[in-house]
Short mmCIF file of C-alpha atoms and ligand atoms in Angstrom, two decimals:
data_model
loop_
_atom_site.label_atom_id
_atom_site.label_comp_id
_atom_site.label_asym_id
_atom_site.label_seq_id
_atom_site.Cartn_x
_atom_site.Cartn_y
_atom_site.Cartn_z
CA MET A 1 38.67 1.11 36.66
CA LEU A 2 35.08 0.13 36.81
CA LYS A 3 34.27 2.97 34.46
CA THR A 4 36.88 1.83 31.94
CA PHE A 5 35.52 -1.67 32.11
CA THR A 6 31.99 -0.43 31.37
CA ILE A 7 33.16 1.62 28.43
CA LEU A 8 35.11 -1.32 27.07
CA CYS A 9 32.06 -3.55 27.38
CA CYS A 10 29.90 -1.06 25.53
CA PHE A 11 32.51 -0.78 22.85
CA ILE A 12 32.63 -4.53 22.40
CA ILE A 13 28.83 -4.82 22.24
CA THR A 14 28.56 -2.04 19.65
CA ALA A 15 31.46 -3.22 17.58
CA SER A 16 30.33 -6.81 17.45
CA THR A 17 26.94 -6.07 15.91
CA TYR A 18 28.34 -5.68 12.43
CA SER A 19 31.62 -5.80 10.60
CA GLN A 20 33.55 -4.14 7.83
CA THR A 21 32.37 -6.87 5.51
CA ASP A 22 28.83 -5.63 6.10
CA GLU A 23 29.80 -2.11 5.11
CA ALA A 24 31.25 -3.49 1.89
CA ILE A 25 28.21 -5.66 1.18
CA LEU A 26 25.79 -2.77 1.68
CA LYS A 27 27.92 -0.63 -0.58
CA LYS A 28 27.80 -3.34 -3.22
CA LEU A 29 24.01 -3.66 -2.91
CA TYR A 30 23.44 0.09 -3.34
CA GLN A 31 26.00 0.31 -6.13
CA THR A 32 24.43 -2.58 -8.03
CA SER A 33 20.91 -1.23 -7.63
CA LEU A 34 21.91 2.26 -8.82
CA THR A 35 24.13 1.22 -11.71
CA ASN A 36 22.66 -2.09 -12.77
CA GLY A 37 19.19 -2.24 -11.21
CA LYS A 38 16.25 -3.94 -12.88
CA SER A 39 13.42 -2.42 -10.84
CA TYR A 40 12.84 0.56 -13.15
CA ASP A 41 12.70 -1.57 -16.33
CA TRP A 42 10.32 -4.01 -14.73
CA LEU A 43 8.08 -1.20 -13.54
CA ASN A 44 8.14 0.40 -16.99
CA HIS A 45 6.77 -2.83 -18.41
CA LEU A 46 4.19 -3.37 -15.66
CA SER A 47 2.96 0.22 -15.95
CA ASN A 48 3.20 0.97 -19.64
CA GLN A 49 2.77 -2.44 -21.29
CA ILE A 50 0.29 -3.95 -18.84
CA GLY A 51 -1.27 -1.01 -16.99
CA SER A 52 -3.77 -1.16 -14.14
CA ARG A 53 -4.13 -4.48 -12.34
CA LEU A 54 -7.39 -4.53 -10.43
CA SER A 55 -8.09 -7.99 -8.99
CA GLY A 56 -9.77 -10.24 -11.52
CA SER A 57 -8.90 -8.00 -14.47
CA LEU A 58 -6.96 -8.93 -17.59
CA GLY A 59 -4.20 -6.58 -16.40
CA ALA A 60 -3.85 -8.54 -13.15
CA GLU A 61 -3.71 -11.80 -15.07
CA ARG A 62 -1.02 -10.46 -17.40
CA ALA A 63 0.97 -9.10 -14.45
CA VAL A 64 0.98 -12.57 -12.87
CA ALA A 65 2.32 -14.11 -16.07
CA TYR A 66 4.90 -11.36 -16.62
CA THR A 67 6.37 -11.31 -13.12
CA LYS A 68 6.51 -15.12 -13.00
CA GLU A 69 8.39 -15.14 -16.29
CA GLU A 70 10.82 -12.44 -15.09
CA LEU A 71 11.47 -14.26 -11.81
CA GLU A 72 12.16 -17.43 -13.79
CA LYS A 73 14.92 -15.58 -15.66
CA LEU A 74 16.75 -14.83 -12.39
CA GLY A 75 17.93 -18.37 -11.75
CA LEU A 76 16.14 -18.69 -8.42
CA ASP A 77 15.73 -22.12 -6.85
CA LYS A 78 11.95 -22.10 -7.20
CA VAL A 79 9.28 -19.95 -8.82
CA TRP A 80 5.60 -20.80 -8.53
CA LEU A 81 2.05 -19.49 -8.47
CA GLN A 82 -0.13 -19.84 -5.40
CA PRO A 83 -3.81 -19.99 -6.42
CA VAL A 84 -6.22 -17.66 -4.65
CA MET A 85 -9.82 -16.71 -5.41
CA VAL A 86 -10.29 -12.95 -5.62
CA PRO A 87 -13.25 -10.56 -5.83
CA LYS A 88 -13.93 -8.93 -9.18
CA TRP A 89 -15.40 -5.45 -9.12
CA VAL A 90 -15.69 -3.47 -12.35
CA ARG A 91 -16.14 0.27 -12.75
CA GLY A 92 -18.09 0.21 -16.00
CA ALA A 93 -18.66 3.46 -17.92
CA THR A 94 -17.03 6.61 -16.56
CA GLU A 95 -18.95 8.28 -13.74
CA TYR A 96 -20.70 11.59 -14.23
CA ALA A 97 -21.77 14.19 -11.68
CA TYR A 98 -22.94 17.78 -11.48
CA ILE A 99 -24.14 20.34 -8.97
CA GLU A 100 -27.51 21.87 -9.87
CA THR A 101 -28.09 25.35 -8.46
CA THR A 102 -31.44 25.98 -10.13
CA PRO A 103 -33.23 23.62 -12.53
CA GLY A 104 -31.17 23.42 -15.71
CA LYS A 105 -28.18 25.33 -14.27
CA THR A 106 -25.37 22.87 -13.59
CA ASN A 107 -21.64 22.62 -12.81
CA THR A 108 -19.98 19.31 -13.55
CA VAL A 109 -17.70 17.90 -10.87
CA ASN A 110 -15.07 15.14 -10.93
CA ILE A 111 -16.04 11.95 -9.15
CA CYS A 112 -15.22 8.26 -9.27
CA ALA A 113 -17.00 5.30 -7.74
CA LEU A 114 -15.41 3.83 -4.62
CA GLY A 115 -14.21 0.25 -4.97
CA GLY A 116 -16.96 -2.16 -4.04
CA SER A 117 -19.75 0.38 -4.42
CA VAL A 118 -23.05 -0.44 -6.07
CA ALA A 119 -24.16 1.47 -9.15
CA THR A 120 -26.72 4.26 -9.08
CA PRO A 121 -30.03 3.53 -10.81
CA SER A 122 -29.45 3.72 -14.57
CA LEU A 123 -30.67 7.31 -14.78
CA GLY A 124 -28.50 8.36 -11.84
CA ILE A 125 -29.66 10.01 -8.62
CA LYS A 126 -30.31 13.66 -7.87
CA ALA A 127 -30.94 14.93 -4.37
CA HIS A 128 -30.26 17.60 -1.78
CA ILE A 129 -26.95 17.34 0.01
CA ILE A 130 -26.01 17.23 3.67
CA GLU A 131 -22.37 18.06 4.41
CA VAL A 132 -20.74 16.56 7.49
CA LYS A 133 -17.23 16.25 8.84
CA THR A 134 -17.70 13.31 11.22
CA PHE A 135 -19.99 10.36 11.96
CA GLU A 136 -20.92 12.08 15.25
CA GLU A 137 -22.19 15.06 13.30
CA LEU A 138 -24.11 12.70 11.05
CA ALA A 139 -25.73 11.01 14.06
CA SER A 140 -26.68 14.33 15.62
CA LEU A 141 -28.47 15.37 12.42
CA GLY A 142 -30.44 12.13 12.45
CA GLN A 143 -32.98 10.59 10.12
CA GLU A 144 -35.16 13.72 9.81
CA ASN A 145 -32.35 15.73 8.21
CA ILE A 146 -30.70 12.97 6.22
CA ALA A 147 -33.38 10.68 4.75
CA GLY A 148 -33.64 10.98 0.98
CA LYS A 149 -30.47 13.07 0.71
CA ILE A 150 -26.89 12.55 -0.41
CA VAL A 151 -24.40 12.72 2.45
CA PHE A 152 -21.21 14.65 1.61
CA TYR A 153 -18.26 13.75 3.85
CA ASN A 154 -15.81 16.63 3.75
CA ARG A 155 -13.25 16.23 6.53
CA PRO A 156 -9.82 16.95 4.98
CA MET A 157 -6.72 14.93 5.77
CA GLN A 158 -4.90 16.69 8.58
CA ALA A 159 -2.17 18.79 6.97
CA ASP A 160 0.14 19.27 9.95
CA LEU A 161 0.94 15.59 10.43
CA ILE A 162 4.41 15.00 9.01
CA TYR A 163 3.87 11.31 8.38
CA THR A 164 1.04 11.55 5.85
CA HIS A 165 -0.16 7.98 6.37
CA GLU A 166 -1.27 9.13 9.80
CA ALA A 167 -3.38 11.83 8.16
CA TYR A 168 -4.81 9.18 5.84
CA GLY A 169 -5.63 6.99 8.84
CA GLY A 170 -7.44 9.90 10.43
CA ALA A 171 -9.68 10.58 7.43
CA VAL A 172 -10.24 7.28 5.66
CA ASN A 173 -13.17 6.09 7.78
CA GLN A 174 -15.30 8.51 5.74
CA ARG A 175 -14.45 6.54 2.62
CA TYR A 176 -14.48 3.05 4.10
CA ASN A 177 -17.51 3.23 6.41
CA GLY A 178 -19.29 6.33 5.11
CA ALA A 179 -21.97 4.47 3.14
CA VAL A 180 -22.90 2.16 6.02
CA GLU A 181 -23.20 5.08 8.44
CA ALA A 182 -25.22 7.28 6.07
CA SER A 183 -27.51 4.42 5.10
CA LYS A 184 -28.59 4.05 8.76
CA TYR A 185 -30.32 7.43 8.50
CA GLY A 186 -31.91 6.85 5.11
CA ALA A 187 -29.38 8.63 2.86
CA ILE A 188 -29.60 7.60 -0.80
CA GLY A 189 -25.93 8.08 -1.69
CA VAL A 190 -22.60 9.33 -0.35
CA ILE A 191 -19.93 11.56 -1.81
CA VAL A 192 -16.55 11.56 -0.04
CA ARG A 193 -13.79 14.14 -0.25
CA SER A 194 -10.80 12.41 -1.88
CA MET A 195 -8.01 11.20 0.39
CA ASN A 196 -5.56 13.78 -0.96
CA LEU A 197 -3.62 16.46 0.90
CA ARG A 198 -3.44 18.87 -2.02
CA LEU A 199 -6.15 20.66 -3.96
CA ASP A 200 -6.53 19.26 -7.47
CA ASP A 201 -9.13 17.90 -9.87
CA LEU A 202 -8.53 14.17 -9.48
CA PRO A 203 -10.91 11.90 -7.60
CA HIS A 204 -9.16 9.13 -5.62
CA THR A 205 -10.84 5.75 -5.37
CA GLY A 206 -10.26 3.12 -2.67
CA SER A 207 -12.10 0.37 -0.88
CA MET A 208 -15.36 0.80 1.02
CA THR A 209 -17.62 -1.62 2.87
CA TYR A 210 -21.31 -2.32 3.29
CA ASP A 211 -20.64 -4.66 6.24
CA ASN A 212 -23.72 -6.82 6.58
CA LEU A 213 -26.20 -4.35 5.14
CA PRO A 214 -29.03 -6.00 3.22
CA ILE A 215 -28.88 -5.29 -0.52
CA GLU A 216 -31.74 -2.77 -0.49
CA LYS A 217 -29.84 -0.64 2.06
CA ARG A 218 -26.65 -0.47 -0.01
CA ILE A 219 -26.27 3.05 -1.34
CA PRO A 220 -23.84 4.18 -4.04
CA ALA A 221 -20.61 5.82 -2.86
CA ALA A 222 -18.18 7.99 -4.82
CA ALA A 223 -15.12 10.14 -4.19
CA ILE A 224 -15.04 13.75 -5.34
CA SER A 225 -11.83 15.66 -6.17
CA THR A 226 -10.56 17.99 -3.45
CA ASN A 227 -11.13 21.08 -5.65
CA ASP A 228 -14.71 20.05 -6.30
CA ALA A 229 -15.23 19.23 -2.62
CA GLU A 230 -14.26 22.85 -1.87
CA VAL A 231 -16.62 24.14 -4.58
CA LEU A 232 -19.50 21.99 -3.36
CA SER A 233 -18.96 23.06 0.24
CA THR A 234 -18.85 26.75 -0.70
CA MET A 235 -21.97 26.48 -2.83
CA LEU A 236 -23.78 24.73 0.02
CA GLN A 237 -22.89 27.57 2.36
CA LEU A 238 -24.47 30.00 -0.10
CA ASP A 239 -27.54 27.89 -0.76
CA LYS A 240 -28.39 24.68 1.04
CA ASN A 241 -31.09 23.91 -1.52
CA ILE A 242 -28.68 23.05 -4.33
CA LYS A 243 -28.73 19.45 -5.57
CA LEU A 244 -26.13 16.95 -6.63
CA TYR A 245 -26.60 14.51 -9.48
CA PHE A 246 -24.39 11.48 -9.96
CA LYS A 247 -24.39 8.38 -12.04
CA GLN A 248 -22.11 5.36 -11.85
CA ASN A 249 -22.24 1.92 -13.41
CA CYS A 250 -19.96 -0.25 -11.30
CA LYS A 251 -20.69 -3.85 -10.47
CA GLN A 252 -19.52 -6.64 -8.17
CA LEU A 253 -19.15 -9.89 -10.13
CA ALA A 254 -18.47 -13.43 -8.94
CA ASP A 255 -15.02 -14.24 -7.52
CA VAL A 256 -12.40 -15.36 -10.01
CA GLN A 257 -9.22 -17.41 -9.90
CA SER A 258 -5.99 -15.52 -9.47
CA TYR A 259 -2.53 -16.03 -7.96
CA ASN A 260 0.21 -14.84 -5.68
CA VAL A 261 3.55 -15.01 -7.52
CA ILE A 262 6.38 -16.48 -5.45
CA GLY A 263 10.10 -16.95 -6.04
CA GLU A 264 12.64 -18.44 -3.64
CA ILE A 265 16.36 -18.66 -3.05
CA THR A 266 16.64 -21.71 -0.81
CA GLY A 267 18.69 -21.16 2.32
CA SER A 268 22.14 -22.77 2.54
CA GLN A 269 21.95 -23.48 6.29
CA PHE A 270 18.31 -23.16 7.27
CA PRO A 271 16.29 -24.09 4.18
CA ASN A 272 13.13 -24.52 6.27
CA GLU A 273 13.30 -21.06 7.82
CA TYR A 274 11.74 -18.37 5.67
CA MET A 275 12.26 -14.68 5.15
CA VAL A 276 9.73 -12.91 2.93
CA VAL A 277 10.03 -9.70 0.97
CA GLY A 278 7.03 -8.46 -0.99
CA GLY A 279 4.54 -5.97 -2.32
CA HIS A 280 1.11 -6.27 -3.89
CA LEU A 281 0.65 -7.01 -7.55
CA ASP A 282 -2.90 -5.73 -7.86
CA SER A 283 -3.66 -2.01 -8.16
CA TRP A 284 -6.65 0.25 -8.55
CA ASP A 285 -7.92 0.81 -12.06
CA LEU A 286 -7.67 4.59 -12.55
CA GLY A 287 -3.92 4.94 -13.10
CA ASP A 288 -1.47 2.10 -13.64
CA GLY A 289 -0.52 1.59 -10.01
CA SER A 290 3.13 2.59 -10.46
CA HIS A 291 3.53 3.77 -6.88
CA ASP A 292 0.76 1.64 -5.38
CA ASP A 293 2.19 -0.90 -5.52
CA GLY A 294 4.12 -1.54 -8.73
CA ALA A 295 7.10 0.03 -6.96
CA GLY A 296 6.94 -2.45 -4.06
CA VAL A 297 6.61 -5.35 -6.47
CA VAL A 298 9.70 -4.53 -8.54
CA GLN A 299 11.77 -3.53 -5.51
CA SER A 300 10.99 -6.88 -3.88
CA MET A 301 11.88 -8.77 -7.05
CA ASP A 302 15.14 -6.85 -7.21
CA VAL A 303 16.08 -7.79 -3.64
CA LEU A 304 16.55 -11.39 -4.75
CA ARG A 305 18.33 -10.34 -7.93
CA LEU A 306 20.67 -8.01 -5.97
CA PHE A 307 21.55 -10.94 -3.69
CA LYS A 308 22.49 -12.97 -6.76
CA GLU A 309 24.47 -10.11 -8.32
CA ALA A 310 26.35 -9.44 -5.08
CA GLY A 311 27.13 -13.14 -4.69
CA ILE A 312 25.29 -13.41 -1.38
CA LYS A 313 24.19 -16.95 -0.58
CA PRO A 314 21.59 -16.55 2.14
CA LYS A 315 21.52 -18.92 5.10
CA HIS A 316 17.72 -18.77 5.34
CA SER A 317 15.31 -19.28 2.47
CA ILE A 318 14.43 -15.90 1.01
CA ARG A 319 11.11 -15.58 -0.77
CA VAL A 320 9.76 -12.79 -2.87
CA VAL A 321 5.96 -12.81 -2.66
CA LEU A 322 3.86 -10.68 -5.00
CA PHE A 323 0.52 -10.62 -3.25
CA MET A 324 -2.74 -10.43 -5.18
CA ASN A 325 -5.76 -8.41 -4.07
CA GLU A 326 -4.44 -6.16 -1.29
CA GLU A 327 -6.65 -3.28 -2.41
CA ASN A 328 -10.10 -4.79 -2.22
CA GLY A 329 -9.96 -7.94 -0.18
CA LEU A 330 -6.46 -8.86 1.04
CA ARG A 331 -7.12 -12.38 -0.19
CA GLY A 332 -3.52 -12.94 -1.33
CA GLY A 333 -1.98 -11.96 2.00
CA LYS A 334 -4.47 -14.09 3.92
CA LYS A 335 -3.94 -17.05 1.59
CA TYR A 336 -0.16 -16.92 1.91
CA ALA A 337 -0.32 -16.88 5.73
CA GLU A 338 -2.96 -19.62 5.79
CA GLU A 339 -0.87 -21.97 3.64
CA ALA A 340 2.30 -21.18 5.58
CA LYS A 341 0.46 -22.22 8.75
CA GLN A 342 -1.01 -25.37 7.17
CA LYS A 343 2.42 -26.45 5.95
CA ASN A 344 4.01 -25.53 9.26
CA GLU A 345 6.51 -23.27 7.51
CA ASN A 346 8.65 -21.38 9.97
CA HIS A 347 8.50 -17.72 8.97
CA LEU A 348 11.02 -15.56 10.82
CA PHE A 349 10.82 -12.32 8.91
CA ALA A 350 8.65 -10.44 6.40
CA LEU A 351 9.25 -7.04 4.83
CA GLU A 352 6.72 -5.20 2.68
CA SER A 353 7.14 -2.17 0.45
CA ASP A 354 3.72 -0.57 -0.05
CA SER A 355 4.15 3.16 0.55
CA GLY A 356 5.25 4.30 -2.92
CA GLY A 357 8.57 4.34 -4.72
CA PHE A 358 9.84 7.53 -3.06
CA THR A 359 13.20 8.21 -1.37
CA PRO A 360 13.60 5.60 1.36
CA ARG A 361 13.96 6.94 4.90
CA GLY A 362 14.00 3.67 6.86
CA PHE A 363 11.66 1.06 8.24
CA SER A 364 8.85 0.57 10.64
CA PHE A 365 9.05 -2.61 12.75
CA ASP A 366 6.47 -4.83 14.35
CA CYS A 367 8.64 -7.17 16.45
CA ASN A 368 9.95 -7.85 19.95
CA ASP A 369 12.43 -5.54 21.70
CA ALA A 370 15.41 -7.85 21.28
CA ASN A 371 15.06 -7.89 17.50
CA PHE A 372 14.34 -4.18 17.41
CA ASN A 373 17.46 -3.41 19.45
CA GLN A 374 19.46 -5.51 17.04
CA VAL A 375 18.18 -3.33 14.20
CA LEU A 376 19.13 -0.19 16.11
CA SER A 377 22.69 -1.49 16.41
CA TRP A 378 22.86 -1.57 12.58
CA GLN A 379 21.88 2.07 12.19
CA PRO A 380 25.43 3.35 11.47
CA LEU A 381 25.62 1.01 8.47
CA PHE A 382 22.69 2.84 6.85
CA LYS A 383 23.96 6.33 7.57
CA PRO A 384 25.86 6.77 4.26
CA TYR A 385 22.57 6.16 2.43
CA LEU A 386 20.62 8.73 4.48
CA ILE A 387 18.48 5.99 5.97
CA HIS A 388 17.67 7.09 9.50
CA TYR A 389 14.08 6.11 10.34
CA PHE A 390 13.93 3.00 12.53
CA GLU A 391 10.78 2.97 14.61
CA LYS A 392 8.28 0.52 15.95
CA GLY A 393 4.94 0.57 14.17
CA LYS A 394 2.89 -1.11 11.48
CA SER A 395 4.51 -3.23 8.78
CA GLY A 396 2.31 -3.93 5.75
CA ALA A 397 -1.23 -5.17 5.11
CA ASP A 398 -0.20 -8.26 3.11
CA ILE A 399 2.33 -9.56 5.64
CA ASP A 400 0.35 -8.70 8.75
CA PRO A 401 -1.54 -12.06 8.65
CA LEU A 402 1.84 -13.77 9.24
CA LYS A 403 2.12 -12.13 12.65
CA THR A 404 3.25 -14.31 15.56
CA ASP A 405 5.06 -13.57 18.82
CA LYS A 406 8.46 -14.14 17.33
CA ILE A 407 8.29 -13.01 13.69
CA VAL A 408 9.93 -9.75 12.65
CA LEU A 409 7.53 -7.76 10.45
CA ALA A 410 8.81 -4.63 8.75
CA GLY A 411 7.59 -2.01 6.32
CA LEU A 412 9.79 0.13 4.09
CA ARG A 413 9.17 3.79 4.95
CA PRO A 414 9.86 6.13 2.06
CA ASP A 415 9.31 9.86 2.27
CA SER A 416 5.53 10.20 2.40
CA GLN A 417 4.98 13.86 1.41
CA ARG A 418 3.93 13.19 -2.21
CA TYR A 419 2.32 9.77 -1.81
CA PHE A 420 -1.26 11.00 -1.50
CA ASP A 421 -0.89 13.22 -4.58
CA TYR A 422 -1.06 9.94 -6.53
CA HIS A 423 -2.59 7.30 -4.26
CA HIS A 424 -5.52 5.51 -5.99
CA ALA A 425 -5.88 8.28 -8.59
CA SER A 426 -5.46 8.42 -12.37
CA ASN A 427 -2.05 10.13 -12.05
CA ASP A 428 -0.45 7.13 -10.30
CA THR A 429 1.51 6.41 -13.44
CA PHE A 430 5.09 5.64 -14.43
CA ASP A 431 6.05 9.26 -15.08
CA ALA A 432 5.53 9.92 -11.35
CA ILE A 433 8.35 7.48 -10.54
CA ASN A 434 11.94 8.63 -9.99
CA LYS A 435 14.37 5.93 -11.06
CA ARG A 436 17.00 6.58 -8.39
CA GLU A 437 14.50 6.81 -5.55
CA LEU A 438 13.01 3.48 -6.62
CA GLU A 439 16.46 1.85 -6.79
CA LEU A 440 17.53 3.24 -3.42
CA GLY A 441 14.44 1.61 -1.94
CA ALA A 442 15.33 -1.79 -3.40
CA ALA A 443 18.90 -1.57 -2.05
CA THR A 444 17.67 -0.48 1.38
CA MET A 445 15.35 -3.48 1.54
CA ALA A 446 18.08 -5.86 0.36
CA SER A 447 20.42 -4.48 3.06
CA LEU A 448 17.98 -5.18 5.87
CA VAL A 449 17.26 -8.68 4.57
CA TYR A 450 21.00 -9.34 4.30
CA LEU A 451 21.66 -8.24 7.90
CA PHE A 452 18.85 -10.29 9.41
CA ASP A 453 19.85 -13.31 7.35
CA LYS A 454 23.45 -13.00 8.54
CA TYR A 455 22.88 -12.22 12.22
CA GLY A 456 19.69 -14.18 12.74
CA PHE A 457 16.77 -13.61 15.05
CA LYS A 458 16.34 -13.10 18.78
ZN1 LIG C 501 -0.92 -0.46 -1.73
#
């Protein structure tokens, strides 16, 4: 008897977490996205008509105007721009580098300046090279082996990690902190193996820091393609007296005015309680930022449009926020959270898509157990769409500043196997986007937003 009672209870708890209406609504959201989605068209325009959108660039400015205009066409309750000052770093003329085996005998290699790096002197720099895999190795070599040389960081991303962002996390300190560390020992430049799991000829840029280093200690930093990193390493094993030459012309200019782009469907029951869905509008300058993060931008825009198309009138206010300057400053994300706090806006939920426009697998959640368990109870609803990944973890860089004890932060988790083939490189372009995968992502995001809006927060 007791056993029956327990089973009955469990049944009731499970059954009450969603209804047949929800199954129908999710079906409608996926159907609409796949047959009448707008995300692909929007991304086509962003990528092919506007192109790269580095903070402070003309492309970024045009992307602000374009997305605002497109959101205005959707019949939302409000669309506005939130001003934010952003850093402006420019690459200048294309970088050039070669390995010199003996005077006059050279092999060119593919490099690109890291975002935020200083230029080399106008004639470039040429020096002996010290290859290291870790900062510990660098420290053990010390000043006597490093001063006057170029430090070459060559620790590959770990290939046997299935979630490739973890491999990125394990290697990216070379790119981000490499210059600061090498400068301590008198290095005159750094070259970093690209954050890329495959071997190819494309250098991948990305942000780096000088921390509080005085200007005279700031040394130029560049990424080298994985193929050329292998070549350089092999040549160094044969002859440690070879030299590397590189020249780059990048520059940090004064901050400029830019904007986050925001659209809102005002909630029917709780207009002062906010749910955010977003991605970042800026991109690196080498490709056109189709995956990083044009995909997240258009998917987020489409969440609000899919709500409209499906006739869903949300109870909470749903905002799409297109954040500016995630890549080299996070100013947009910080600004949005700062203003939300100033205005005492009650944010209950934020979802970011910033892992590429690949086949969605699920979400990563940064929230309390009660909300997470609620999500787990919705799992069967996602099964028909092959969405199975529901784990606790990080959400997204732009929404992280909104973090409080009660907010639910989530990140869309697409399949990550191909992401680093494109990430921050010149091949992150529209042709690398699969229309259906992009649309499935938008519908998956809309479904989660719909469920939280309907069932509320714990
Ligand atoms: Zn990104």
